[in-house]
PDB file of C-alpha atoms and ligand atoms in Angstrom:
ATOM      1  CA  MET V   7      32.387  37.283 -76.356  1.00 87.00           C
ATOM      2  CA  GLU V   8      33.319  33.595 -76.133  1.00 93.00           C
ATOM      3  CA  LEU V   9      32.187  31.236 -73.408  1.00 95.00           C
ATOM      4  CA  TRP V  10      34.596  28.423 -72.414  1.00 98.00           C
ATOM      5  CA  TYR V  11      34.149  26.051 -69.487  1.00 98.00           C
ATOM      6  CA  THR V  12      37.111  24.406 -67.733  1.00 98.00           C
ATOM      7  CA  GLU V  13      36.923  21.499 -65.289  1.00 98.00           C
ATOM      8  CA  LYS V  14      40.235  21.285 -63.469  1.00 97.00           C
ATOM      9  CA  HIS V  15      41.470  17.687 -63.222  1.00 96.00           C
ATOM     10  CA  SER V  16      44.415  18.644 -60.995  1.00 93.00           C
ATOM     11  CA  ASP V  17      45.976  21.927 -59.909  1.00 95.00           C
ATOM     12  CA  ASN V  18      47.651  22.252 -63.285  1.00 97.00           C
ATOM     13  CA  VAL V  19      45.581  20.281 -65.791  1.00 97.00           C
ATOM     14  CA  GLY V  20      41.986  20.546 -66.991  1.00 97.00           C
ATOM     15  CA  ILE V  21      39.595  20.043 -69.864  1.00 98.00           C
ATOM     16  CA  THR V  22      38.114  23.087 -71.629  1.00 98.00           C
ATOM     17  CA  LEU V  23      35.056  23.091 -73.882  1.00 98.00           C
ATOM     18  CA  LYS V  24      33.677  25.992 -75.872  1.00 98.00           C
ATOM     19  CA  ALA V  25      30.020  26.614 -75.089  1.00 98.00           C
ATOM     20  CA  SER V  26      27.406  28.452 -77.111  1.00 97.00           C
ATOM     21  CA  GLN V  27      25.108  29.161 -74.166  1.00 97.00           C
ATOM     22  CA  SER V  28      24.126  28.299 -70.637  1.00 97.00           C
ATOM     23  CA  LEU V  29      20.758  26.518 -70.505  1.00 98.00           C
ATOM     24  CA  PHE V  30      20.391  26.239 -66.729  1.00 98.00           C
ATOM     25  CA  SER V  31      22.334  27.215 -63.662  1.00 98.00           C
ATOM     26  CA  GLY V  32      21.003  26.739 -60.159  1.00 98.00           C
ATOM     27  CA  LYS V  33      21.577  25.313 -56.719  1.00 98.00           C
ATOM     28  CA  SER V  34      19.578  22.455 -55.241  1.00 98.00           C
ATOM     29  CA  GLU V  35      19.499  21.385 -51.634  1.00 96.00           C
ATOM     30  CA  TYR V  36      22.524  19.170 -52.417  1.00 95.00           C
ATOM     31  CA  GLN V  37      24.668  20.698 -55.128  1.00 96.00           C
ATOM     32  CA  GLN V  38      25.247  23.207 -57.902  1.00 97.00           C
ATOM     33  CA  LEU V  39      23.718  22.087 -61.228  1.00 98.00           C
ATOM     34  CA  ASP V  40      24.676  23.558 -64.603  1.00 98.00           C
ATOM     35  CA  ILE V  41      23.649  22.582 -68.107  1.00 98.00           C
ATOM     36  CA  LEU V  42      25.542  24.156 -71.000  1.00 98.00           C
ATOM     37  CA  ASP V  43      25.331  23.780 -74.730  1.00 98.00           C
ATOM     38  CA  THR V  44      28.846  23.080 -76.000  1.00 98.00           C
ATOM     39  CA  VAL V  45      29.958  23.527 -79.598  1.00 98.00           C
ATOM     40  CA  ASP V  46      31.561  20.087 -80.129  1.00 98.00           C
ATOM     41  CA  PHE V  47      30.076  17.814 -77.429  1.00 98.00           C
ATOM     42  CA  GLY V  48      26.426  18.858 -77.434  1.00 98.00           C
ATOM     43  CA  ARG V  49      24.666  19.552 -74.171  1.00 98.00           C
ATOM     44  CA  MET V  50      26.717  19.011 -71.029  1.00 98.00           C
ATOM     45  CA  MET V  51      25.647  18.586 -67.408  1.00 98.00           C
ATOM     46  CA  LEU V  52      27.879  19.647 -64.517  1.00 98.00           C
ATOM     47  CA  LEU V  53      27.419  18.901 -60.812  1.00 97.00           C
ATOM     48  CA  ASP V  54      29.474  21.148 -58.539  1.00 96.00           C
ATOM     49  CA  GLY V  55      31.518  22.046 -61.610  1.00 97.00           C
ATOM     50  CA  LEU V  56      32.360  18.423 -62.544  1.00 97.00           C
ATOM     51  CA  VAL V  57      31.406  17.060 -65.968  1.00 98.00           C
ATOM     52  CA  MET V  58      28.763  14.347 -65.500  1.00 98.00           C
ATOM     53  CA  VAL V  59      27.674  13.805 -69.090  1.00 98.00           C
ATOM     54  CA  THR V  60      27.866  15.261 -72.553  1.00 98.00           C
ATOM     55  CA  GLU V  61      25.514  14.243 -75.316  1.00 98.00           C
ATOM     56  CA  ARG V  62      28.425  13.202 -77.499  1.00 98.00           C
ATOM     57  CA  ASP V  63      30.239  10.723 -75.261  1.00 98.00           C
ATOM     58  CA  GLU V  64      27.585   9.573 -72.746  1.00 98.00           C
ATOM     59  CA  PHE V  65      26.982   6.442 -74.827  1.00 98.00           C
ATOM     60  CA  VAL V  66      30.324   5.052 -73.686  1.00 98.00           C
ATOM     61  CA  TYR V  67      29.635   5.503 -69.977  1.00 98.00           C
ATOM     62  CA  HIS V  68      26.044   4.274 -70.113  1.00 98.00           C
ATOM     63  CA  ASP V  69      26.779   1.242 -72.297  1.00 98.00           C
ATOM     64  CA  MET V  70      29.563   0.273 -69.965  1.00 98.00           C
ATOM     65  CA  ILE V  71      27.888   0.805 -66.602  1.00 98.00           C
ATOM     66  CA  VAL V  72      24.894  -1.287 -67.743  1.00 98.00           C
ATOM     67  CA  HIS V  73      25.629  -3.996 -70.299  1.00 98.00           C
ATOM     68  CA  PRO V  74      28.561  -5.933 -68.754  1.00 98.00           C
ATOM     69  CA  ALA V  75      26.463  -6.732 -65.646  1.00 98.00           C
ATOM     70  CA  LEU V  76      23.224  -7.339 -67.535  1.00 98.00           C
ATOM     71  CA  PHE V  77      24.929  -9.726 -69.952  1.00 98.00           C
ATOM     72  CA  THR V  78      26.819 -11.530 -67.159  1.00 98.00           C
ATOM     73  CA  HIS V  79      23.746 -12.183 -64.992  1.00 98.00           C
ATOM     74  CA  PRO V  80      21.804 -14.961 -66.778  1.00 98.00           C
ATOM     75  CA  ASP V  81      18.352 -13.480 -66.141  1.00 98.00           C
ATOM     76  CA  PRO V  82      18.271  -9.970 -64.655  1.00 98.00           C
ATOM     77  CA  LYS V  83      14.692  -8.895 -63.898  1.00 98.00           C
ATOM     78  CA  GLN V  84      14.911  -6.328 -61.099  1.00 98.00           C
ATOM     79  CA  VAL V  85      17.534  -3.628 -61.602  1.00 98.00           C
ATOM     80  CA  LEU V  86      18.227  -0.615 -59.373  1.00 98.00           C
ATOM     81  CA  VAL V  87      20.231   2.499 -60.239  1.00 98.00           C
ATOM     82  CA  ILE V  88      21.489   4.649 -57.367  1.00 97.00           C
ATOM     83  CA  GLY V  89      22.229   8.180 -58.599  1.00 97.00           C
ATOM     84  CA  GLY V  90      22.092   8.474 -62.367  1.00 98.00           C
ATOM     85  CA  GLY V  91      19.464  11.233 -62.357  1.00 98.00           C
ATOM     86  CA  ASP V  92      20.205  12.045 -66.006  1.00 98.00           C
ATOM     87  CA  GLY V  93      18.438   8.790 -66.947  1.00 98.00           C
ATOM     88  CA  GLY V  94      21.115   7.416 -69.303  1.00 98.00           C
ATOM     89  CA  SER V  95      21.587   4.204 -67.335  1.00 98.00           C
ATOM     90  CA  ILE V  96      17.844   3.544 -67.089  1.00 98.00           C
ATOM     91  CA  ARG V  97      17.526   4.106 -70.855  1.00 98.00           C
ATOM     92  CA  GLU V  98      20.059   1.301 -71.473  1.00 98.00           C
ATOM     93  CA  ILE V  99      18.575  -1.056 -68.861  1.00 98.00           C
ATOM     94  CA  VAL V 100      15.095  -1.026 -70.380  1.00 98.00           C
ATOM     95  CA  ARG V 101      16.526  -2.042 -73.753  1.00 98.00           C
ATOM     96  CA  HIS V 102      16.964  -5.503 -72.188  1.00 98.00           C
ATOM     97  CA  PRO V 103      13.580  -7.123 -72.854  1.00 98.00           C
ATOM     98  CA  GLY V 104      13.879  -9.487 -69.847  1.00 98.00           C
ATOM     99  CA  VAL V 105      14.095  -6.664 -67.316  1.00 98.00           C
ATOM    100  CA  GLU V 106      10.733  -6.372 -65.573  1.00 98.00           C
ATOM    101  CA  LEU V 107      11.438  -3.245 -63.563  1.00 98.00           C
ATOM    102  CA  ALA V 108      14.194  -0.620 -63.604  1.00 98.00           C
ATOM    103  CA  THR V 109      14.163   1.522 -60.461  1.00 98.00           C
ATOM    104  CA  LEU V 110      15.952   4.848 -60.202  1.00 98.00           C
ATOM    105  CA  CYS V 111      16.831   6.173 -56.762  1.00 98.00           C
ATOM    106  CA  GLU V 112      18.297   9.671 -57.141  1.00 98.00           C
ATOM    107  CA  ILE V 113      18.788  11.954 -54.160  1.00 96.00           C
ATOM    108  CA  ASP V 114      18.383  15.203 -56.100  1.00 97.00           C
ATOM    109  CA  GLY V 115      14.992  15.842 -57.713  1.00 98.00           C
ATOM    110  CA  LEU V 116      16.332  18.887 -59.535  1.00 98.00           C
ATOM    111  CA  VAL V 117      18.745  16.704 -61.553  1.00 98.00           C
ATOM    112  CA  VAL V 118      15.869  14.512 -62.759  1.00 98.00           C
ATOM    113  CA  GLU V 119      13.609  17.475 -63.484  1.00 98.00           C
ATOM    114  CA  LYS V 120      16.206  19.389 -65.515  1.00 98.00           C
ATOM    115  CA  SER V 121      17.399  16.259 -67.350  1.00 98.00           C
ATOM    116  CA  VAL V 122      13.855  15.486 -68.492  1.00 98.00           C
ATOM    117  CA  GLU V 123      13.524  19.080 -69.658  1.00 98.00           C
ATOM    118  CA  LEU V 124      16.951  19.678 -71.236  1.00 98.00           C
ATOM    119  CA  LEU V 125      18.565  16.258 -71.901  1.00 98.00           C
ATOM    120  CA  PRO V 126      15.725  14.284 -73.530  1.00 98.00           C
ATOM    121  CA  SER V 127      18.050  11.908 -75.402  1.00 98.00           C
ATOM    122  CA  MET V 128      19.194  10.563 -72.029  1.00 98.00           C
ATOM    123  CA  ALA V 129      16.114  11.072 -69.882  1.00 98.00           C
ATOM    124  CA  SER V 130      13.504   9.626 -72.251  1.00 95.00           C
ATOM    125  CA  ALA V 131      12.760   6.672 -69.938  1.00 98.00           C
ATOM    126  CA  ILE V 132      12.513   8.680 -66.691  1.00 98.00           C
ATOM    127  CA  ASP V 133       9.767  11.086 -67.736  1.00 96.00           C
ATOM    128  CA  GLY V 134       7.293   9.171 -65.563  1.00 95.00           C
ATOM    129  CA  LYS V 135       5.561   7.466 -68.495  1.00 96.00           C
ATOM    130  CA  HIS V 136       7.663   4.352 -69.022  1.00 97.00           C
ATOM    131  CA  PRO V 137       5.742   1.243 -67.891  1.00 98.00           C
ATOM    132  CA  ARG V 138       8.857  -0.621 -66.652  1.00 98.00           C
ATOM    133  CA  VAL V 139      10.505   2.288 -64.807  1.00 98.00           C
ATOM    134  CA  LYS V 140       9.941   3.440 -61.232  1.00 98.00           C
ATOM    135  CA  LEU V 141      11.375   6.675 -59.862  1.00 98.00           C
ATOM    136  CA  HIS V 142      12.286   7.492 -56.265  1.00 98.00           C
ATOM    137  CA  ILE V 143      13.703  10.806 -55.164  1.00 98.00           C
ATOM    138  CA  ASP V 144      15.445   9.514 -52.082  1.00 96.00           C
ATOM    139  CA  ASP V 145      18.786   8.882 -50.419  1.00 95.00           C
ATOM    140  CA  GLY V 146      20.212   5.660 -51.902  1.00 95.00           C
ATOM    141  CA  LEU V 147      21.414   4.451 -48.512  1.00 94.00           C
ATOM    142  CA  ALA V 148      17.994   4.806 -46.914  1.00 95.00           C
ATOM    143  CA  TYR V 149      16.324   3.210 -49.916  1.00 97.00           C
ATOM    144  CA  ILE V 150      18.402   0.019 -50.003  1.00 97.00           C
ATOM    145  CA  ARG V 151      18.226  -0.339 -46.238  1.00 96.00           C
ATOM    146  CA  ASP V 152      14.473  -0.834 -46.744  1.00 97.00           C
ATOM    147  CA  HIS V 153      14.830  -3.251 -49.686  1.00 97.00           C
ATOM    148  CA  GLN V 154      16.616  -6.430 -48.616  1.00 97.00           C
ATOM    149  CA  ASN V 155      17.092  -9.316 -51.048  1.00 98.00           C
ATOM    150  CA  SER V 156      15.284  -7.463 -53.839  1.00 98.00           C
ATOM    151  CA  PHE V 157      17.544  -6.835 -56.848  1.00 98.00           C
ATOM    152  CA  ASP V 158      19.421  -8.884 -59.440  1.00 98.00           C
ATOM    153  CA  VAL V 159      21.662  -5.956 -60.348  1.00 99.00           C
ATOM    154  CA  ILE V 160      22.424  -2.664 -58.587  1.00 98.00           C
ATOM    155  CA  LEU V 161      24.298   0.079 -60.450  1.00 98.00           C
ATOM    156  CA  VAL V 162      25.932   2.905 -58.538  1.00 98.00           C
ATOM    157  CA  ASP V 163      25.941   5.771 -61.024  1.00 98.00           C
ATOM    158  CA  SER V 164      27.453   8.430 -58.800  1.00 94.00           C
ATOM    159  CA  THR V 165      29.602  11.504 -59.002  1.00 92.00           C
ATOM    160  CA  ASP V 166      33.099  11.729 -57.476  1.00 92.00           C
ATOM    161  CA  PRO V 167      33.470  10.821 -53.767  1.00 93.00           C
ATOM    162  CA  ILE V 168      33.174  14.409 -52.544  1.00 86.00           C
ATOM    163  CA  GLY V 169      29.847  15.954 -51.529  1.00 81.00           C
ATOM    164  CA  PRO V 170      26.613  13.908 -51.647  1.00 82.00           C
ATOM    165  CA  ALA V 171      28.276  10.784 -53.125  1.00 89.00           C
ATOM    166  CA  GLU V 172      30.959  10.360 -50.459  1.00 90.00           C
ATOM    167  CA  GLY V 173      29.096   7.623 -48.581  1.00 92.00           C
ATOM    168  CA  LEU V 174      28.691   5.580 -51.772  1.00 92.00           C
ATOM    169  CA  PHE V 175      32.372   4.571 -51.659  1.00 93.00           C
ATOM    170  CA  GLU V 176      32.362   3.188 -48.092  1.00 94.00           C
ATOM    171  CA  GLU V 177      32.307  -0.370 -46.782  1.00 96.00           C
ATOM    172  CA  ASP V 178      29.060   0.191 -44.835  1.00 96.00           C
ATOM    173  CA  PHE V 179      27.298   1.164 -48.024  1.00 97.00           C
ATOM    174  CA  TYR V 180      28.607  -1.910 -49.864  1.00 98.00           C
ATOM    175  CA  ARG V 181      27.240  -4.083 -47.043  1.00 98.00           C
ATOM    176  CA  LEU V 182      23.816  -2.567 -47.573  1.00 98.00           C
ATOM    177  CA  VAL V 183      24.092  -3.146 -51.341  1.00 98.00           C
ATOM    178  CA  HIS V 184      25.095  -6.746 -50.660  1.00 98.00           C
ATOM    179  CA  SER V 185      21.946  -7.349 -48.602  1.00 98.00           C
ATOM    180  CA  ALA V 186      19.716  -5.533 -51.095  1.00 98.00           C
ATOM    181  CA  LEU V 187      20.942  -7.933 -53.805  1.00 98.00           C
ATOM    182  CA  LYS V 188      19.508 -11.395 -54.286  1.00 98.00           C
ATOM    183  CA  GLU V 189      21.761 -14.395 -53.618  1.00 98.00           C
ATOM    184  CA  ASP V 190      23.340 -14.236 -57.099  1.00 98.00           C
ATOM    185  CA  GLY V 191      23.253 -10.457 -57.477  1.00 98.00           C
ATOM    186  CA  ILE V 192      25.776  -8.144 -59.116  1.00 99.00           C
ATOM    187  CA  MET V 193      26.763  -4.581 -58.304  1.00 98.00           C
ATOM    188  CA  VAL V 194      28.580  -2.228 -60.673  1.00 98.00           C
ATOM    189  CA  ALA V 195      29.852   1.177 -59.533  1.00 98.00           C
ATOM    190  CA  GLN V 196      31.718   3.858 -61.439  1.00 98.00           C
ATOM    191  CA  SER V 197      35.238   3.817 -59.960  1.00 97.00           C
ATOM    192  CA  GLU V 198      37.039   6.941 -61.161  1.00 97.00           C
ATOM    193  CA  SER V 199      40.200   7.279 -63.246  1.00 98.00           C
ATOM    194  CA  PRO V 200      43.024   4.762 -62.760  1.00 98.00           C
ATOM    195  CA  PHE V 201      45.386   7.485 -64.004  1.00 97.00           C
ATOM    196  CA  TYR V 202      44.478  10.214 -61.489  1.00 96.00           C
ATOM    197  CA  HIS V 203      42.658   8.516 -58.628  1.00 96.00           C
ATOM    198  CA  ALA V 204      44.914   5.711 -57.385  1.00 97.00           C
ATOM    199  CA  GLU V 205      44.217   6.449 -53.701  1.00 96.00           C
ATOM    200  CA  ILE V 206      40.435   6.498 -54.133  1.00 96.00           C
ATOM    201  CA  GLN V 207      40.598   3.237 -56.066  1.00 97.00           C
ATOM    202  CA  LYS V 208      42.776   1.563 -53.487  1.00 97.00           C
ATOM    203  CA  ASN V 209      40.292   2.305 -50.699  1.00 96.00           C
ATOM    204  CA  MET V 210      37.226   1.600 -52.772  1.00 97.00           C
ATOM    205  CA  TYR V 211      38.398  -1.839 -53.946  1.00 98.00           C
ATOM    206  CA  ARG V 212      39.583  -2.731 -50.454  1.00 98.00           C
ATOM    207  CA  ASN V 213      36.106  -1.869 -49.155  1.00 97.00           C
ATOM    208  CA  LEU V 214      34.449  -3.905 -51.906  1.00 98.00           C
ATOM    209  CA  ARG V 215      36.619  -6.959 -51.280  1.00 98.00           C
ATOM    210  CA  ALA V 216      35.676  -6.885 -47.616  1.00 98.00           C
ATOM    211  CA  VAL V 217      32.082  -7.526 -48.712  1.00 98.00           C
ATOM    212  CA  PHE V 218      31.940  -9.347 -52.091  1.00 98.00           C
ATOM    213  CA  PRO V 219      33.681 -12.617 -53.081  1.00 98.00           C
ATOM    214  CA  ILE V 220      34.211 -11.495 -56.697  1.00 98.00           C
ATOM    215  CA  VAL V 221      35.601  -8.000 -57.372  1.00 98.00           C
ATOM    216  CA  GLU V 222      37.045  -6.957 -60.733  1.00 98.00           C
ATOM    217  CA  MET V 223      37.844  -3.627 -62.368  1.00 98.00           C
ATOM    218  CA  TYR V 224      37.117  -2.822 -66.001  1.00 98.00           C
ATOM    219  CA  GLN V 225      37.830   0.210 -68.123  1.00 98.00           C
ATOM    220  CA  ALA V 226      36.265   2.429 -70.754  1.00 98.00           C
ATOM    221  CA  PHE V 227      37.418   5.407 -72.780  1.00 98.00           C
ATOM    222  CA  ILE V 228      35.443   8.539 -71.885  1.00 98.00           C
ATOM    223  CA  PRO V 229      36.960  11.617 -73.538  1.00 98.00           C
ATOM    224  CA  THR V 230      35.440  14.296 -71.260  1.00 98.00           C
ATOM    225  CA  TYR V 231      36.376  12.655 -67.924  1.00 98.00           C
ATOM    226  CA  PRO V 232      39.730  13.185 -66.187  1.00 98.00           C
ATOM    227  CA  SER V 233      42.484  11.533 -68.298  1.00 98.00           C
ATOM    228  CA  GLY V 234      39.888   9.924 -70.607  1.00 98.00           C
ATOM    229  CA  LEU V 235      40.604   6.546 -69.011  1.00 98.00           C
ATOM    230  CA  TRP V 236      37.695   5.680 -66.735  1.00 98.00           C
ATOM    231  CA  SER V 237      36.843   2.577 -64.739  1.00 98.00           C
ATOM    232  CA  PHE V 238      34.027   0.573 -63.197  1.00 98.00           C
ATOM    233  CA  ALA V 239      34.001  -1.874 -60.300  1.00 98.00           C
ATOM    234  CA  PHE V 240      32.221  -5.188 -60.873  1.00 98.00           C
ATOM    235  CA  ALA V 241      31.317  -6.782 -57.527  1.00 98.00           C
ATOM    236  CA  SER V 242      29.407 -10.016 -57.535  1.00 98.00           C
ATOM    237  CA  LYS V 243      28.079 -12.751 -55.276  1.00 98.00           C
ATOM    238  CA  ARG V 244      28.226 -15.626 -57.768  1.00 98.00           C
ATOM    239  CA  TYR V 245      28.887 -14.784 -61.423  1.00 98.00           C
ATOM    240  CA  HIS V 246      32.323 -13.865 -62.699  1.00 98.00           C
ATOM    241  CA  PRO V 247      32.226 -11.296 -65.538  1.00 98.00           C
ATOM    242  CA  VAL V 248      34.782 -13.157 -67.677  1.00 98.00           C
ATOM    243  CA  HIS V 249      34.540 -16.840 -66.660  1.00 98.00           C
ATOM    244  CA  ASP V 250      30.749 -16.963 -66.488  1.00 98.00           C
ATOM    245  CA  PHE V 251      30.142 -14.738 -69.512  1.00 98.00           C
ATOM    246  CA  ASP V 252      27.795 -16.308 -72.059  1.00 94.00           C
ATOM    247  CA  ARG V 253      29.132 -14.703 -75.200  1.00 97.00           C
ATOM    248  CA  SER V 254      26.225 -15.772 -77.390  1.00 97.00           C
ATOM    249  CA  ARG V 255      23.719 -13.808 -75.301  1.00 97.00           C
ATOM    250  CA  ALA V 256      25.688 -10.634 -75.942  1.00 98.00           C
ATOM    251  CA  THR V 257      26.247 -11.434 -79.605  1.00 98.00           C
ATOM    252  CA  ASN V 258      22.545 -12.070 -80.132  1.00 97.00           C
ATOM    253  CA  ARG V 259      21.388  -8.915 -78.329  1.00 97.00           C
ATOM    254  CA  THR V 260      18.188  -7.461 -79.728  1.00 97.00           C
ATOM    255  CA  PHE V 261      19.431  -3.837 -79.801  1.00 98.00           C
ATOM    256  CA  GLU V 262      22.399  -1.926 -81.150  1.00 98.00           C
ATOM    257  CA  THR V 263      25.234  -0.615 -79.009  1.00 98.00           C
ATOM    258  CA  ARG V 264      27.816   1.922 -80.159  1.00 98.00           C
ATOM    259  CA  TYR V 265      30.504   1.017 -77.619  1.00 98.00           C
ATOM    260  CA  TYR V 266      29.739  -2.310 -75.925  1.00 98.00           C
ATOM    261  CA  ASN V 267      30.091  -5.591 -77.829  1.00 98.00           C
ATOM    262  CA  GLU V 268      30.908  -9.206 -76.983  1.00 98.00           C
ATOM    263  CA  ASP V 269      34.660  -8.776 -77.608  1.00 98.00           C
ATOM    264  CA  LEU V 270      34.891  -5.590 -75.607  1.00 98.00           C
ATOM    265  CA  HIS V 271      33.032  -7.243 -72.717  1.00 98.00           C
ATOM    266  CA  LEU V 272      36.115  -9.404 -72.234  1.00 98.00           C
ATOM    267  CA  GLY V 273      38.715  -6.861 -73.348  1.00 98.00           C
ATOM    268  CA  ALA V 274      37.525  -4.222 -70.879  1.00 98.00           C
ATOM    269  CA  PHE V 275      38.606  -6.433 -67.962  1.00 98.00           C
ATOM    270  CA  MET V 276      42.215  -6.622 -69.239  1.00 98.00           C
ATOM    271  CA  LEU V 277      44.001  -3.848 -67.372  1.00 98.00           C
ATOM    272  CA  PRO V 278      47.200  -1.904 -67.914  1.00 98.00           C
ATOM    273  CA  THR V 279      49.822  -2.732 -65.286  1.00 98.00           C
ATOM    274  CA  PHE V 280      49.597   0.588 -63.430  1.00 98.00           C
ATOM    275  CA  ALA V 281      45.824   0.205 -63.078  1.00 98.00           C
ATOM    276  CA  ARG V 282      46.206  -3.326 -61.748  1.00 98.00           C
ATOM    277  CA  GLU V 283      48.705  -1.993 -59.224  1.00 98.00           C
ATOM    278  CA  ASN V 284      46.173   0.540 -57.899  1.00 98.00           C
ATOM    279  CA  ILE V 285      43.895  -2.236 -56.710  1.00 98.00           C
ATOM    280  CA  ARG V 286      46.402  -4.952 -55.860  1.00 95.00           C
ATOM    281  CA  GLU V 287      45.276  -7.053 -52.875  1.00 88.00           C
TER     282      GLU V 287
HETATM  283  N1  LIG S  27      28.846   9.836 -63.191  1.00 88.69           N
HETATM  284  C1  LIG S  27      30.304   9.818 -63.175  1.00 88.69           C
HETATM  285  C2  LIG S  27      30.887  11.174 -63.130  1.00 88.69           C
HETATM  286  C3  LIG S  27      32.282  11.264 -62.652  1.00 88.69           C
HETATM  287  C4  LIG S  27      32.988  12.278 -63.438  1.00 88.69           C
HETATM  288  N2  LIG S  27      33.996  12.933 -62.709  1.00 88.69           N
HETATM  289  C5  LIG S  27      34.523  14.113 -63.087  1.00 88.69           C
HETATM  290  N3  LIG S  27      34.175  14.700 -64.154  1.00 88.69           N
HETATM  291  N4  LIG S  27      35.476  14.633 -62.338  1.00 88.69           N
HETATM  292  C6  LIG S  27      28.213  10.347 -64.337  1.00 88.69           C
HETATM  293  C7  LIG S  27      26.747  10.183 -64.318  1.00 88.69           C
HETATM  294  C8  LIG S  27      26.250   9.716 -65.629  1.00 88.69           C
HETATM  295  N5  LIG S  27      24.984   9.084 -65.571  1.00 88.69           N
END
C-alpha cells in the first residue's frame, strides 16, 4: 500500500506528496491537525488539510517572515508572534542577540504540544525552557487588546483566512496590532499567493493601508504552498523596508541563513507586474 497526501489548490490543481506514515491525526477545539512523515520533504504539518510546514522548505518561510522586519527595525527588543504554533518563527527571532523577549500567542495548544513532540527542529525554542521566550495559549485578538504600545515587531504567522484565522485579515485586527506596536513598530503578516489569491490580497492590503502609513508586499519561493510563489505584507509606522534598510547590519549578522541575505532583502520587494496589480491602490 502507498500513502499519498493531496492538498487541493483549486478545484482542478493540487500538490501531492508521498508519505511513509502518519505520526498524528486529531481534532482540537479549533481545527483538524495532522502530522505526516513524507518521503521527500520530511515531516509535514497540516491544519484542516492545508500544508503549514514541511521540514524541508520551512526555512524559506521562517527566514522571510522574521528577518526582513528584524533587520529593518534598528533595535528590535520585544517581538510578538501571533499564530506560529510550530515554533519556526520564534526559533529565528531568538537568533537575533538584541531581542530581549520573543512572545508566542497561539490559539491552539494542541499545535504547540504536538510540534514540540514531533517537529523538534522547528519547536526547539518553544519547549518552555528558553530564557527569552514566553508562551501564551490565547486568542491573538484578545491578547493584543490587552497589550498596548508594547512591541517593536509583531508577526502574524497564520493559516489561510478561513476558520480560526479569518479575523487576522480584517481592518479591526490591524487597528489592534497598530496600537499594540510602539511608535516605530513594524508588522509582518503572511499574505497568501499572488498567483491564486488576488481577491484576498486586494482586501487585505486595502485593510492594511487604512491603518498603516507604509505598506509593502514582498515575495518568497515556498515549494509546498499553492503555486510556490508566496508573499508577506510589511506594514510599518516609521521604517521603510527598502529605503531605511541598513545593509551592513544584515551583512554582518551573527548567524547563518539559508534563504535570507542582504541582497534578497531588497530583491524580495521587487514584484512581478501581476502581483503589483493585485494590490494596486
Ligand atoms: N502559515 C502559512 C500557511 C499558509 C499555507 N496555505 C496553504 N497551504 N494553503 C504557516 C505557518 C508556519 N509557521
